[in-house]
CSV table of C-alpha atoms in Angstrom, one decimal:
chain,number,residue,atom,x,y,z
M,1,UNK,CA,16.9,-64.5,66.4
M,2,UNK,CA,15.1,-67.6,64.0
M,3,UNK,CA,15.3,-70.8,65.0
M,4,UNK,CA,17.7,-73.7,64.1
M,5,UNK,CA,16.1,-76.0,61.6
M,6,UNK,CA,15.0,-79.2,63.5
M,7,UNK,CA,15.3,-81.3,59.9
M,8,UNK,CA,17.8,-81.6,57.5
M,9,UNK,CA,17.2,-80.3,54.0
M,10,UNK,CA,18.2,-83.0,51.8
M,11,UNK,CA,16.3,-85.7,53.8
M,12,UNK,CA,13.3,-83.3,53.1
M,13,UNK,CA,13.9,-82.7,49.7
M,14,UNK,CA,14.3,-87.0,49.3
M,15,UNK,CA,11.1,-87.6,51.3
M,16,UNK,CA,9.7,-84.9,49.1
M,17,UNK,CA,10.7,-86.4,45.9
M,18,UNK,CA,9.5,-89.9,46.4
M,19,UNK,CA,6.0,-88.6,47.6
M,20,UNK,CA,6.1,-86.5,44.2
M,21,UNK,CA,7.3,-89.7,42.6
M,22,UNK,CA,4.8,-91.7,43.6
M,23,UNK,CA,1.4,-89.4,43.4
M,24,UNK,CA,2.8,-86.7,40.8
M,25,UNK,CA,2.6,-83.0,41.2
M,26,UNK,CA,-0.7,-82.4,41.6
M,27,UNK,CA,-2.4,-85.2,43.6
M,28,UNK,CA,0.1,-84.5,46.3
M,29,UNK,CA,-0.8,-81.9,48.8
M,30,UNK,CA,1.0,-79.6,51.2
M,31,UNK,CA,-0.6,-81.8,53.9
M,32,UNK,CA,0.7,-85.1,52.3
M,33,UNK,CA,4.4,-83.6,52.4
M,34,UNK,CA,3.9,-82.9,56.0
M,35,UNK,CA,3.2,-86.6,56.5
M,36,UNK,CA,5.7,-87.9,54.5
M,37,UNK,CA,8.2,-85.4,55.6
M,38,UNK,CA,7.4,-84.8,59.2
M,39,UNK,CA,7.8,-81.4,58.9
M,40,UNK,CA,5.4,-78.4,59.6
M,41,UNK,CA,3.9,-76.6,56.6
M,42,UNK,CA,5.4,-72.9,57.9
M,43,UNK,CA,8.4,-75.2,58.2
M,44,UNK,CA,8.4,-76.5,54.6
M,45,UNK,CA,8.0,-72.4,53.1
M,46,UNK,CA,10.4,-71.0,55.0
M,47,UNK,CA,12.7,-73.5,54.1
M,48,UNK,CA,11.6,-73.7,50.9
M,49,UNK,CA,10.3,-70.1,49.7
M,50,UNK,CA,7.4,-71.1,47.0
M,51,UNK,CA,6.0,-74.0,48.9
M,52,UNK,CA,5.1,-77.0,47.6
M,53,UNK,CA,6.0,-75.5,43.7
M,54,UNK,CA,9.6,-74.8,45.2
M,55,UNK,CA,10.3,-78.0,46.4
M,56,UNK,CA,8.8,-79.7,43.8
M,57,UNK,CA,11.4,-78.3,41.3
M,58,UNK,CA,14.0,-78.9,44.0
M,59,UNK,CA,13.1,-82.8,44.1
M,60,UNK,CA,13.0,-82.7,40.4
M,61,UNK,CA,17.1,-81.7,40.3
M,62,UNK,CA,17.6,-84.1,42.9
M,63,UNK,CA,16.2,-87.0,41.2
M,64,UNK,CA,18.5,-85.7,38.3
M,65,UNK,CA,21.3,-85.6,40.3
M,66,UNK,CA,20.6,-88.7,42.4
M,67,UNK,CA,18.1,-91.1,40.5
M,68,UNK,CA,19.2,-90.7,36.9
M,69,UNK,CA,23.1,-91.2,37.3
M,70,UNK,CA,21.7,-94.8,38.7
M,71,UNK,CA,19.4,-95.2,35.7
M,72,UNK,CA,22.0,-94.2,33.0
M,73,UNK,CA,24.7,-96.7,35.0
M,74,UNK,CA,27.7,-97.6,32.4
M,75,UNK,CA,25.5,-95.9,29.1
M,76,UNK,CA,27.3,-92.4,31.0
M,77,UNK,CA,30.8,-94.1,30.6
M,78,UNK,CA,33.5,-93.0,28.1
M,79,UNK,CA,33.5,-96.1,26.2
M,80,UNK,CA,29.8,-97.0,26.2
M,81,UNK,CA,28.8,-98.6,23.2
M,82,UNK,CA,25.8,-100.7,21.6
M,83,UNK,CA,25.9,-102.9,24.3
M,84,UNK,CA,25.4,-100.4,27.1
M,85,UNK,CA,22.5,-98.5,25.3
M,86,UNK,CA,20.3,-101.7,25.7
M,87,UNK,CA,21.4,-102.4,28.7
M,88,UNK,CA,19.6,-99.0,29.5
M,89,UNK,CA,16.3,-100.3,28.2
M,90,UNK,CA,16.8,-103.3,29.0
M,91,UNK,CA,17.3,-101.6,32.4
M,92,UNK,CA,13.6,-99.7,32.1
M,93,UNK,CA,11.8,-102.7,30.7
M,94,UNK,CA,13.1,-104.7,34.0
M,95,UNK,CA,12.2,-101.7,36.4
M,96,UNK,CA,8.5,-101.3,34.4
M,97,UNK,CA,8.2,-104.7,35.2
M,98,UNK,CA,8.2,-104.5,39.0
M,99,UNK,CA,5.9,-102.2,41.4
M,100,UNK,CA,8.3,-99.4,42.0
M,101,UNK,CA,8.7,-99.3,38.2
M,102,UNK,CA,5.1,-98.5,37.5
M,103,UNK,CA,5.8,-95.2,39.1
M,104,UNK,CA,7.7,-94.5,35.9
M,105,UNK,CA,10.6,-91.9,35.7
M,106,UNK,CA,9.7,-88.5,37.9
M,107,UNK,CA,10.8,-86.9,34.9
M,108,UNK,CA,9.1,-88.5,32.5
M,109,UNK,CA,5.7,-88.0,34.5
M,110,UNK,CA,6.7,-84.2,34.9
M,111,UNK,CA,6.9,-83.5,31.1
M,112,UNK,CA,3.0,-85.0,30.6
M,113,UNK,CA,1.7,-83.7,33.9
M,114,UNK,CA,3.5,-80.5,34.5
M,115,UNK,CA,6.2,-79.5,31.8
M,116,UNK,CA,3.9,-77.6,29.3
M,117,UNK,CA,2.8,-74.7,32.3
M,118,UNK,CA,5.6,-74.8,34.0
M,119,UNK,CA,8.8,-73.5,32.7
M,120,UNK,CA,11.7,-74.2,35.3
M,121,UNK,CA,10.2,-78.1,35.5
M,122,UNK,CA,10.0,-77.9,32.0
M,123,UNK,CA,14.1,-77.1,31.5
M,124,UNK,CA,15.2,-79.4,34.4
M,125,UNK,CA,13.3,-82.1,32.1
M,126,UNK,CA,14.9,-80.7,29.0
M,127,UNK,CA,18.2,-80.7,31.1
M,128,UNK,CA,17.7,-84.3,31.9
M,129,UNK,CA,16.7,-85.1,27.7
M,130,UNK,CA,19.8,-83.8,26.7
M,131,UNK,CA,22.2,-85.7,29.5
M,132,UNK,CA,20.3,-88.9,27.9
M,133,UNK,CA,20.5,-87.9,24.1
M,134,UNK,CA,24.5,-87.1,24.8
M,135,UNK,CA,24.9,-90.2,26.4
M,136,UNK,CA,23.4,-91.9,23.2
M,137,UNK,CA,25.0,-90.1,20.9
M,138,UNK,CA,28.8,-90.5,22.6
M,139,UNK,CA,27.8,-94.3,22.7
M,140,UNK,CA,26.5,-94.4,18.8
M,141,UNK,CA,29.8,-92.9,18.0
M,142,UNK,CA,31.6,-95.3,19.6
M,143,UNK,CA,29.5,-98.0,17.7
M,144,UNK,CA,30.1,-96.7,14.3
M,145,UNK,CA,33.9,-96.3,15.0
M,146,UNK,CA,34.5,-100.0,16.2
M,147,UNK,CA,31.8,-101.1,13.6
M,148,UNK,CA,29.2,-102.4,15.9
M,149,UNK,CA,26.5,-100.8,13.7
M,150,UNK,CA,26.2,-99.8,10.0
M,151,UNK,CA,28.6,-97.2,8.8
M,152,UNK,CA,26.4,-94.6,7.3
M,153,UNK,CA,24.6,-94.4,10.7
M,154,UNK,CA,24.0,-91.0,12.2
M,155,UNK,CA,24.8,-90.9,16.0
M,156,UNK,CA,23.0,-87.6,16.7
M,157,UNK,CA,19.8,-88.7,14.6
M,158,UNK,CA,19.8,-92.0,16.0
M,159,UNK,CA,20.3,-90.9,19.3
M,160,UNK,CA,17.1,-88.4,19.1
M,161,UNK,CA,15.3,-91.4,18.1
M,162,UNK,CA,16.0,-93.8,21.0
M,163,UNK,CA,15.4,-91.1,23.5
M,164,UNK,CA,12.0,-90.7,22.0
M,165,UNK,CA,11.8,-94.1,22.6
M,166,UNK,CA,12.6,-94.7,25.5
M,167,UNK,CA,10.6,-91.9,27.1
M,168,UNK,CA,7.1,-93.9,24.8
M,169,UNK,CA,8.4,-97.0,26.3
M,170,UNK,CA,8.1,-95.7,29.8
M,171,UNK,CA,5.0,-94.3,29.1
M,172,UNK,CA,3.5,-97.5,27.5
M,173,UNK,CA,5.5,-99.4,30.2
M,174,UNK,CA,3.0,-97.5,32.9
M,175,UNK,CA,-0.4,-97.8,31.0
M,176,UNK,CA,0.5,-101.6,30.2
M,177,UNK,CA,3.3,-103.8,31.9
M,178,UNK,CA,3.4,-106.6,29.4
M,179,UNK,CA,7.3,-107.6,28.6
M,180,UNK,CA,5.9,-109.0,25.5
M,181,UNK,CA,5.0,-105.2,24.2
M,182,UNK,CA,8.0,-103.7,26.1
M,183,UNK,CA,10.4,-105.9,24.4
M,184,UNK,CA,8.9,-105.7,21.2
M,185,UNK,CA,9.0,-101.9,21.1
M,186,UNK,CA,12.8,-102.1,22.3
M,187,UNK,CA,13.9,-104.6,19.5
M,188,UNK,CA,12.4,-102.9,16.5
M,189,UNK,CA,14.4,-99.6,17.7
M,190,UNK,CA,17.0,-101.2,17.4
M,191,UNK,CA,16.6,-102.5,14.1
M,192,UNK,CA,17.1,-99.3,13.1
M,193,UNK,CA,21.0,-99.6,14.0
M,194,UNK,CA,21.3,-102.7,12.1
């Protein structure tokens, strides 16, 4: 008869993801998720069949489920607008700006680090891209309708633009924290709504 697990699962998985978070895929070691998880490693597999890999893409959806409903705050509301799609960067310039912001977005670090070999972290990233660029699109169309930006705009274009964006921006944001850059990328996006 197995054994009870002696952890719970999602406390694990959180642990997990924040060690992920702050080191990325591959500097973080079976041994460093035992320490930050307090788990054994014959623990960790047979909770997790695939290993570290397994509950790598398992922190990745929970960051997606947990993490990213708090990034995308009221931008995910039915009557976002203009205003709540820079509050969003305005949102990841201010979190760039601190220490826990330099980490980045664990999806953004995936699709550089691990996306391009991996295909399941690769479509929970593309999973999270298109949450973002719906978002931005539902909020455009909103703009355009209450003519908070030009008429001829195109939500969906736009959209694809500011996600590319935003995902740079976070990138930049890593390699060099200077709100003087951050902002500067930010406000000649949104030129482009003008």
């Amino acid at each position: 008869m197995p054994r009870p697990r002696e952890f719970d699962p999602d406390t694990v998985l959180d642990q997990a993801m924040r060690r992920f978070w702050e080191r990325g895929y591959r500097a973080t070691s079976i041994e460093d998720l035992v320490k930050a998880t307090g788990v054994k490693p014959g623990s960790i597999y047979s909770a997790f069949p695939g290993g570290k890999r397994a509950l790598f893409v398992k922190s990745l959806e929970r960051y997606s489920k947990l993490v990213v409903p708090q990034k995308l705050g009221e931008l995910d509301a039915p009557g976002a607008s203009v205003a709540e799609v820079r509050g969003y960067f305005d949102g990841l310039v201010r979190d760039l700006l601190g220490p826990e912001g330099r980490q980045g977005c664990l999806l953004v670090n995936t699709a550089i680090e691990k996306a391009a070999e991996d295909d399941e972290a690769a479509a929970v990233v593309r999973g999270h891209l298109a949450r973002l660029e719906r978002c931005m699109t539902h909020a455009l169309e909103n703009a355009v309708r209450r003519r908070e930006v030009r008429a001829a705009l195109d939500p969906a274009g736009s959209a694809k633009l500011l996600v590319a964006t935003c995902q740079g921006l976070m990138v930049v944001g890593k390699a060099n924290p200077d709100e003087a850059v951050l902002r500067a990328i930010v406000d000649n996006a949104f030129l482009a709504l003008a």
